[in-house]
């Protein structure tokens, strides 16, 4: 009835809006009480919807876990791409081969884009523990991680090529190692009571790894 | 009464035995139901002791978490040291500088010492999530991780020096990166349904990282 009166696309946008609000509310509830303890009722109540709204968007709580993981990855990836674009546009040495110092500066600046999200770290730790206990979730979770690596590998390889640098290892392998080091550094930062913005020292392992994993391309 | 009749040292050994049985039982119970859900009763029942035996060995469940982490680290470290000693005794090139191929073989053989412990991965994931939620546990957990890194860095640096190889980065930094890559590889192996023994392919990222992080020492 009321949907019949909406302009074309409005129903779809409203549905998308509901889905986003459920994702945001669930992320907060999960951070507060953990994935297992969080109920569909708590999540829908926080978002201001009914159980019906939940089940018209997600088949189960597990579907919601994956929707959150996808949402967080998409936002992080878009933020990283635009940040890297801005840094390279400014730092790119015009026509000259990049120096080791310039590369180090760029790596430090890219890592400076980082914002720590303790709720996200917690979500990932618990999601991982859940996947380790459930074969079906594990398979899907592994697939999600492969997509994240492939996406970031493309982004990083493209950015390096623009400054005449390449990975010493296959791009996906190097990216997997960088993500792993980055995740560990964030956890160490959080465990030591760090705030939203990690320091250069917090990310020293990742910066050192990035430099060990790359080399300047031979000049043509 | 009966303790008065025991030979000197027996009471201490019996206490140590009780402690070990509690640690083993707790590790099993934690793997089955998770750290939060596991009760002191479940643990003491599994070990065949009373609550009194628990509290004469551990002040709390959290003390037990740290005792388990220390126990697992000590065993893994001793196993690694004796495994590395055996591999180097056999592979050590007598008087000749080590070749890149020989180094790769040694790295592959050392990684072949690995046995996957899905219960340990689960324990660590949950312990980490717990630490991320609790400031005091976080501080102690971070200290535990630093000790693990320092211990393994000494072991690895010593082993490398014996074959004329050194890290390109400070030993603790290189070791932290290797542990991180190893932990991630184990989780990927477990998430993909792998068994007790990871394949060479499962550990490819760690092997590649080990080679990128090292160089032959200049000849004297």
Coordinates of C-alpha atoms in Angstrom, one line a residue:
Chain A
X1 CA 0.0 0.0 0.0
X2 CA 2.3 2.7 1.1
X3 CA 5.1 1.2 -0.9
X4 CA 2.9 1.4 -4.0
X5 CA 2.9 5.2 -3.5
X6 CA 6.6 5.6 -3.1
X7 CA 8.7 6.7 -6.1
X8 CA 10.6 4.0 -7.9
X9 CA 13.8 2.9 -6.0
X10 CA 12.5 4.3 -2.6
X11 CA 11.5 0.8 -1.4
X12 CA 14.9 -0.5 -2.3
X13 CA 16.7 2.5 -0.5
X14 CA 14.5 2.0 2.5
X15 CA 15.4 -1.7 2.6
X16 CA 19.1 -0.8 2.3
X17 CA 18.7 1.7 5.1
X18 CA 17.1 -0.9 7.4
X19 CA 19.9 -3.4 6.6
X20 CA 22.6 -0.8 7.4
X21 CA 21.0 0.2 10.7
X22 CA 20.7 -3.5 11.7
X23 CA 24.4 -4.0 10.8
X24 CA 25.5 -1.0 12.9
X25 CA 23.3 -1.9 15.8
X26 CA 24.5 -5.6 15.8
X27 CA 28.2 -4.5 15.7
X28 CA 27.6 -2.4 18.9
X29 CA 25.7 -5.2 20.6
X30 CA 28.4 -7.8 19.7
X31 CA 31.1 -5.6 21.0
X32 CA 29.3 -5.2 24.3
X33 CA 28.2 -8.8 25.1
X34 CA 30.0 -11.0 22.5
X35 CA 28.7 -12.8 19.5
X36 CA 27.2 -15.8 21.3
X37 CA 25.4 -13.8 24.0
X38 CA 23.9 -11.2 21.6
X39 CA 20.2 -12.1 20.8
X40 CA 18.3 -11.1 17.7
X41 CA 15.9 -9.3 20.0
X42 CA 18.7 -7.1 21.5
X43 CA 19.9 -6.2 18.0
X44 CA 16.5 -5.3 16.6
X45 CA 15.6 -3.4 19.7
X46 CA 18.8 -1.4 19.4
X47 CA 18.2 -0.6 15.8
X48 CA 14.5 0.3 16.4
X49 CA 13.0 -2.5 14.3
X50 CA 11.0 -5.7 14.8
X51 CA 12.2 -9.3 14.5
X52 CA 10.4 -9.4 11.2
X53 CA 12.7 -6.6 9.8
X54 CA 15.7 -8.7 10.9
X55 CA 14.5 -11.9 9.2
X56 CA 13.5 -10.1 6.0
X57 CA 17.2 -9.0 5.8
X58 CA 19.2 -11.9 7.2
X59 CA 18.5 -15.6 7.4
X60 CA 20.4 -15.9 10.6
X61 CA 22.8 -14.3 13.0
X62 CA 25.7 -15.9 11.1
X63 CA 24.5 -14.1 7.9
X64 CA 24.7 -10.9 9.9
X65 CA 28.3 -11.7 11.0
X66 CA 29.3 -12.0 7.4
X67 CA 27.4 -8.9 6.4
X68 CA 29.3 -6.9 9.1
X69 CA 32.6 -8.3 7.9
X70 CA 31.9 -7.4 4.3
X71 CA 30.7 -3.9 5.3
X72 CA 33.8 -3.2 7.4
X73 CA 36.1 -4.5 4.7
X74 CA 34.4 -2.4 2.0
X75 CA 34.7 0.8 4.0
X76 CA 38.3 0.1 5.0
X77 CA 39.3 -0.7 1.5
X78 CA 37.7 2.5 0.0
X79 CA 39.3 4.6 2.8
X80 CA 42.7 3.1 2.1
X81 CA 42.4 3.5 -1.7
X82 CA 41.5 7.2 -1.5
X83 CA 44.2 7.8 1.2
X84 CA 46.9 6.1 -0.9
X85 CA 45.8 8.1 -4.0
X86 CA 46.1 11.4 -2.1
X87 CA 49.5 10.5 -0.6
X88 CA 51.0 9.3 -4.0
X89 CA 49.6 12.4 -5.8
X90 CA 51.6 14.5 -3.4
X91 CA 54.7 12.4 -2.9
X92 CA 55.1 10.9 -6.4
X93 CA 58.6 11.9 -7.7
X94 CA 57.9 13.3 -11.1
X95 CA 59.9 11.2 -13.7
X96 CA 62.7 10.3 -11.2
X97 CA 63.2 6.9 -9.8
X98 CA 62.0 6.8 -6.2
X99 CA 64.6 6.9 -3.4
X100 CA 64.7 4.6 -0.5
X101 CA 64.0 7.5 1.8
X102 CA 61.0 8.6 -0.2
X103 CA 59.6 5.0 -0.1
X104 CA 60.0 4.9 3.7
X105 CA 58.2 8.2 3.9
X106 CA 55.3 6.9 1.8
X107 CA 55.0 3.7 3.8
X108 CA 55.0 5.7 7.1
X109 CA 52.3 8.1 5.7
X110 CA 50.1 5.2 4.4
X111 CA 50.3 3.5 7.8
X112 CA 49.4 6.9 9.3
X113 CA 46.0 6.5 7.7
X114 CA 45.3 3.8 10.2
X115 CA 42.5 4.3 12.8
X116 CA 42.3 1.7 15.5
X117 CA 38.9 0.1 16.1
X118 CA 38.9 -2.0 19.3
X119 CA 35.3 -3.1 18.6
X120 CA 36.4 -4.5 15.2
X121 CA 39.4 -6.3 16.7
X122 CA 37.0 -7.9 19.2
X123 CA 34.5 -8.8 16.6
X124 CA 37.2 -10.4 14.5
X125 CA 38.7 -12.4 17.4
X126 CA 35.3 -13.8 18.3
X127 CA 34.3 -14.5 14.8
X128 CA 37.5 -16.4 14.3
X129 CA 36.9 -18.5 17.5
X130 CA 33.4 -19.2 16.2
X131 CA 34.8 -20.3 12.8
X132 CA 37.4 -22.6 14.5
X133 CA 34.5 -24.4 16.2
X134 CA 32.1 -24.7 13.1
X135 CA 33.1 -26.3 9.8
X136 CA 30.6 -24.5 7.6
X137 CA 31.3 -21.1 9.1
X138 CA 35.1 -21.9 8.8
X139 CA 34.8 -22.5 5.0
X140 CA 32.9 -19.3 4.4
X141 CA 35.2 -17.3 6.7
X142 CA 38.3 -18.6 4.8
X143 CA 36.6 -17.5 1.6
X144 CA 36.0 -14.1 3.0
X145 CA 39.6 -13.8 4.0
X146 CA 40.8 -14.8 0.5
X147 CA 38.6 -12.1 -1.0
X148 CA 40.0 -9.5 1.4
X149 CA 43.6 -10.5 0.5
X150 CA 42.9 -10.5 -3.3
X151 CA 41.3 -7.1 -3.1
X152 CA 44.1 -5.5 -1.1
X153 CA 46.8 -7.2 -3.1
X154 CA 45.5 -5.5 -6.2
X155 CA 45.3 -2.1 -4.5
X156 CA 48.8 -2.4 -3.1
X157 CA 50.4 -3.7 -6.3
X158 CA 48.8 -0.9 -8.3
X159 CA 50.1 1.7 -5.8
X160 CA 53.6 0.3 -5.8
X161 CA 53.8 0.1 -9.6
X162 CA 52.9 3.9 -9.8
X163 CA 56.1 4.6 -7.8
X164 CA 58.3 2.1 -9.6
X165 CA 58.4 -0.4 -6.7
X166 CA 57.4 -4.1 -6.7
X167 CA 57.0 -6.9 -4.2
X168 CA 59.8 -9.4 -3.8
X169 CA 57.2 -12.1 -3.2
X170 CA 53.9 -12.9 -5.1
X171 CA 51.5 -9.9 -4.4
X172 CA 48.9 -12.0 -2.5
X173 CA 51.6 -13.7 -0.3
X174 CA 53.2 -10.3 0.5
X175 CA 49.7 -8.8 1.2
X176 CA 48.7 -11.7 3.4
X177 CA 52.0 -11.2 5.5
X178 CA 51.3 -7.4 5.7
X179 CA 47.7 -7.8 6.8
X180 CA 48.8 -10.4 9.4
X181 CA 51.5 -8.1 10.7
X182 CA 49.1 -5.1 10.7
X183 CA 46.5 -7.1 12.6
X184 CA 49.0 -8.2 15.2
X185 CA 50.3 -4.6 15.6
X186 CA 46.8 -3.3 16.2
X187 CA 46.1 -6.0 18.8
X188 CA 49.4 -5.2 20.6
X189 CA 48.4 -1.5 20.5
X190 CA 45.0 -2.3 22.0
X191 CA 46.3 -4.7 24.6
X192 CA 48.7 -2.0 25.8
X193 CA 45.8 0.4 26.3
X194 CA 46.4 2.5 23.2
X195 CA 43.8 5.0 21.9
X196 CA 42.2 5.5 18.5
X197 CA 45.4 6.5 16.7
X198 CA 48.4 4.2 16.8
X199 CA 51.8 5.8 16.9
X200 CA 54.5 5.3 14.3
X201 CA 56.3 3.1 16.9
X202 CA 53.2 0.9 17.2
X203 CA 53.4 0.2 13.4
X204 CA 57.2 -0.2 13.3
X205 CA 56.9 -3.9 12.5
X206 CA 54.6 -3.3 9.6
X207 CA 56.7 -0.6 8.2
X208 CA 59.9 -2.7 8.5
X209 CA 58.1 -5.6 6.8
X210 CA 56.8 -3.4 4.0
X211 CA 60.4 -2.3 3.2
X212 CA 61.9 -5.8 3.5
X213 CA 59.2 -7.1 1.1
X214 CA 59.7 -4.6 -1.7
X215 CA 62.4 -3.5 -4.1
X216 CA 62.8 -0.8 -6.7
X217 CA 62.0 -2.0 -10.2
X218 CA 65.1 -2.1 -12.5
X219 CA 65.3 1.1 -14.6
X220 CA 64.3 0.8 -18.2
Chain B
X1 CA 50.0 -37.3 58.6
X2 CA 50.7 -39.2 55.4
X3 CA 52.8 -36.3 54.1
X4 CA 55.0 -36.6 57.2
X5 CA 55.9 -40.1 56.1
X6 CA 56.7 -39.1 52.6
X7 CA 60.4 -38.8 51.6
X8 CA 61.7 -35.2 51.2
X9 CA 60.5 -33.6 48.0
X10 CA 57.6 -36.0 47.5
X11 CA 55.0 -33.4 48.8
X12 CA 56.4 -30.9 46.3
X13 CA 56.3 -33.4 43.5
X14 CA 52.8 -34.4 44.4
X15 CA 51.8 -30.7 44.4
X16 CA 53.4 -30.3 41.0
X17 CA 51.6 -33.3 39.7
X18 CA 48.2 -31.9 40.9
X19 CA 49.0 -28.6 39.2
X20 CA 49.8 -30.3 35.9
X21 CA 46.7 -32.5 36.0
X22 CA 44.5 -29.3 36.6
X23 CA 46.2 -27.5 33.7
X24 CA 45.6 -30.5 31.3
X25 CA 42.0 -30.9 32.4
X26 CA 41.3 -27.2 32.2
X27 CA 42.8 -27.0 28.7
X28 CA 40.4 -29.8 27.6
X29 CA 37.3 -28.2 29.2
X30 CA 38.2 -24.7 27.8
X31 CA 38.4 -26.2 24.3
X32 CA 35.0 -27.9 24.7
X33 CA 32.9 -25.1 26.2
X34 CA 35.0 -21.9 26.0
X35 CA 36.9 -19.9 28.6
X36 CA 33.9 -18.1 30.0
X37 CA 31.5 -21.1 30.2
X38 CA 34.1 -23.4 31.9
X39 CA 33.5 -23.6 35.6
X40 CA 36.0 -24.4 38.3
X41 CA 33.8 -27.4 39.2
X42 CA 33.9 -28.8 35.7
X43 CA 37.7 -28.5 35.7
X44 CA 38.3 -30.1 39.1
X45 CA 35.8 -32.9 38.3
X46 CA 37.6 -33.6 35.0
X47 CA 41.0 -33.7 36.8
X48 CA 39.6 -35.8 39.7
X49 CA 40.2 -33.2 42.4
X50 CA 38.2 -31.1 44.8
X51 CA 37.7 -27.3 44.6
X52 CA 40.2 -27.1 47.5
X53 CA 42.9 -28.6 45.3
X54 CA 42.1 -26.0 42.7
X55 CA 42.4 -23.0 45.0
X56 CA 45.5 -24.3 46.7
X57 CA 47.2 -24.1 43.2
X58 CA 45.5 -21.1 41.5
X59 CA 44.0 -17.9 42.9
X60 CA 41.5 -17.8 40.1
X61 CA 40.5 -19.0 36.6
X62 CA 42.6 -16.2 35.1
X63 CA 45.7 -17.5 36.9
X64 CA 45.0 -20.9 35.3
X65 CA 44.8 -19.3 31.8
X66 CA 48.3 -17.9 32.3
X67 CA 49.6 -21.1 33.7
X68 CA 48.3 -22.9 30.6
X69 CA 49.8 -20.3 28.3
X70 CA 53.2 -20.7 30.1
X71 CA 53.0 -24.5 30.0
X72 CA 52.2 -24.6 26.3
X73 CA 55.0 -22.1 25.5
X74 CA 57.6 -24.0 27.5
X75 CA 56.8 -27.3 25.8
X76 CA 56.7 -25.8 22.3
X77 CA 60.0 -23.9 22.9
X78 CA 61.8 -27.0 24.2
X79 CA 60.5 -29.1 21.3
X80 CA 61.6 -26.5 18.8
X81 CA 65.1 -26.2 20.4
X82 CA 65.8 -29.9 20.3
X83 CA 64.3 -30.2 16.8
X84 CA 66.5 -27.3 15.5
X85 CA 69.6 -28.8 17.1
X86 CA 69.0 -32.1 15.4
X87 CA 68.3 -30.5 12.0
X88 CA 71.4 -28.3 12.2
X89 CA 73.7 -31.1 13.4
X90 CA 72.7 -33.0 10.2
X91 CA 72.5 -30.2 7.7
X92 CA 75.3 -27.9 8.9
X93 CA 77.8 -27.4 6.1
X94 CA 81.2 -28.2 7.6
X95 CA 83.4 -25.1 7.2
X96 CA 81.7 -24.0 4.0
X97 CA 79.5 -20.9 3.7
X98 CA 75.8 -22.0 3.6
X99 CA 74.2 -21.9 0.1
X100 CA 70.8 -20.3 -0.5
X101 CA 69.4 -23.8 -1.3
X102 CA 70.7 -25.3 1.9
X103 CA 69.1 -22.4 3.9
X104 CA 65.8 -23.0 2.2
X105 CA 66.0 -26.8 3.0
X106 CA 66.7 -26.0 6.6
X107 CA 63.8 -23.5 6.9
X108 CA 61.5 -26.1 5.3
X109 CA 62.7 -28.9 7.7
X110 CA 62.4 -26.6 10.8
X111 CA 58.8 -25.7 9.7
X112 CA 58.2 -29.5 9.2
X113 CA 58.6 -29.8 13.0
X114 CA 55.2 -28.1 13.3
X115 CA 52.3 -30.0 14.8
X116 CA 48.9 -28.3 14.6
X117 CA 46.9 -28.0 17.8
X118 CA 43.4 -26.8 17.1
X119 CA 42.6 -26.6 20.9
X120 CA 45.6 -24.3 21.4
X121 CA 44.5 -22.0 18.5
X122 CA 41.0 -21.9 20.1
X123 CA 42.4 -21.2 23.6
X124 CA 44.6 -18.4 22.2
X125 CA 41.7 -16.8 20.2
X126 CA 39.5 -16.7 23.3
X127 CA 42.2 -15.6 25.6
X128 CA 43.0 -12.7 23.3
X129 CA 39.3 -11.7 23.2
X130 CA 39.2 -11.8 27.0
X131 CA 42.3 -9.7 27.2
X132 CA 40.8 -7.1 24.8
X133 CA 37.9 -6.8 27.2
X134 CA 39.9 -6.5 30.4
X135 CA 42.6 -4.0 31.1
X136 CA 44.5 -6.0 33.8
X137 CA 44.4 -9.2 31.8
X138 CA 45.5 -7.3 28.8
X139 CA 48.6 -5.9 30.5
X140 CA 49.7 -9.4 31.8
X141 CA 48.9 -11.0 28.4
X142 CA 51.0 -8.4 26.6
X143 CA 53.9 -9.2 29.0
X144 CA 53.5 -12.9 28.4
X145 CA 53.7 -12.3 24.6
X146 CA 56.9 -10.2 25.0
X147 CA 58.5 -13.0 27.0
X148 CA 57.5 -15.5 24.3
X149 CA 59.0 -13.3 21.6
X150 CA 62.3 -12.7 23.5
X151 CA 62.7 -16.4 24.2
X152 CA 62.2 -17.4 20.6
X153 CA 64.3 -14.6 19.2
X154 CA 67.3 -15.9 21.3
X155 CA 66.7 -19.4 20.0
X156 CA 66.4 -18.4 16.3
X157 CA 69.3 -15.9 16.4
X158 CA 71.5 -18.6 17.9
X159 CA 70.5 -21.2 15.3
X160 CA 71.0 -18.7 12.4
X161 CA 74.5 -17.7 13.7
X162 CA 75.5 -21.4 13.7
X163 CA 74.9 -21.5 10.0
X164 CA 76.4 -18.1 9.2
X165 CA 73.1 -16.4 8.6
X166 CA 71.6 -13.3 10.3
X167 CA 68.3 -11.4 10.4
X168 CA 68.0 -8.2 8.3
X169 CA 65.8 -6.7 11.0
X170 CA 66.4 -6.6 14.8
X171 CA 66.0 -10.2 16.1
X172 CA 62.9 -9.5 18.2
X173 CA 61.1 -7.7 15.4
X174 CA 61.9 -10.5 12.9
X175 CA 60.8 -13.1 15.4
X176 CA 57.5 -11.2 16.1
X177 CA 56.8 -11.1 12.4
X178 CA 57.6 -14.9 12.0
X179 CA 55.4 -15.8 15.0
X180 CA 52.6 -13.7 13.6
X181 CA 52.9 -15.3 10.1
X182 CA 53.1 -18.8 11.7
X183 CA 50.0 -18.2 13.8
X184 CA 48.1 -16.9 10.8
X185 CA 49.2 -19.9 8.7
X186 CA 48.0 -22.4 11.4
X187 CA 44.6 -20.7 11.6
X188 CA 44.2 -20.8 7.8
X189 CA 45.1 -24.5 7.9
X190 CA 42.6 -25.2 10.7
X191 CA 39.9 -23.1 9.0
X192 CA 40.3 -25.1 5.8
X193 CA 39.7 -28.3 7.8
X194 CA 43.4 -29.4 7.9
X195 CA 44.6 -32.2 10.2
X196 CA 47.4 -32.4 12.7
X197 CA 50.2 -32.0 10.3
X198 CA 50.3 -28.9 8.1
X199 CA 51.7 -29.4 4.6
X200 CA 54.7 -27.5 3.1
X201 CA 52.2 -25.5 1.1
X202 CA 50.3 -24.5 4.3
X203 CA 53.5 -23.0 5.6
X204 CA 54.7 -21.4 2.4
X205 CA 54.1 -17.8 3.7
X206 CA 56.2 -18.5 6.7
X207 CA 59.0 -20.0 4.7
X208 CA 59.0 -17.2 2.2
X209 CA 59.1 -14.6 5.1
X210 CA 62.0 -16.4 6.8
X211 CA 64.0 -16.2 3.6
X212 CA 63.1 -12.6 2.9
X213 CA 64.1 -11.7 6.5
X214 CA 67.5 -13.3 6.5
X215 CA 70.8 -12.9 4.7
X216 CA 74.2 -14.7 4.7
X217 CA 76.7 -13.1 6.9
X218 CA 79.6 -11.5 5.0
X219 CA 82.6 -13.9 4.9
X220 CA 85.5 -13.1 7.1

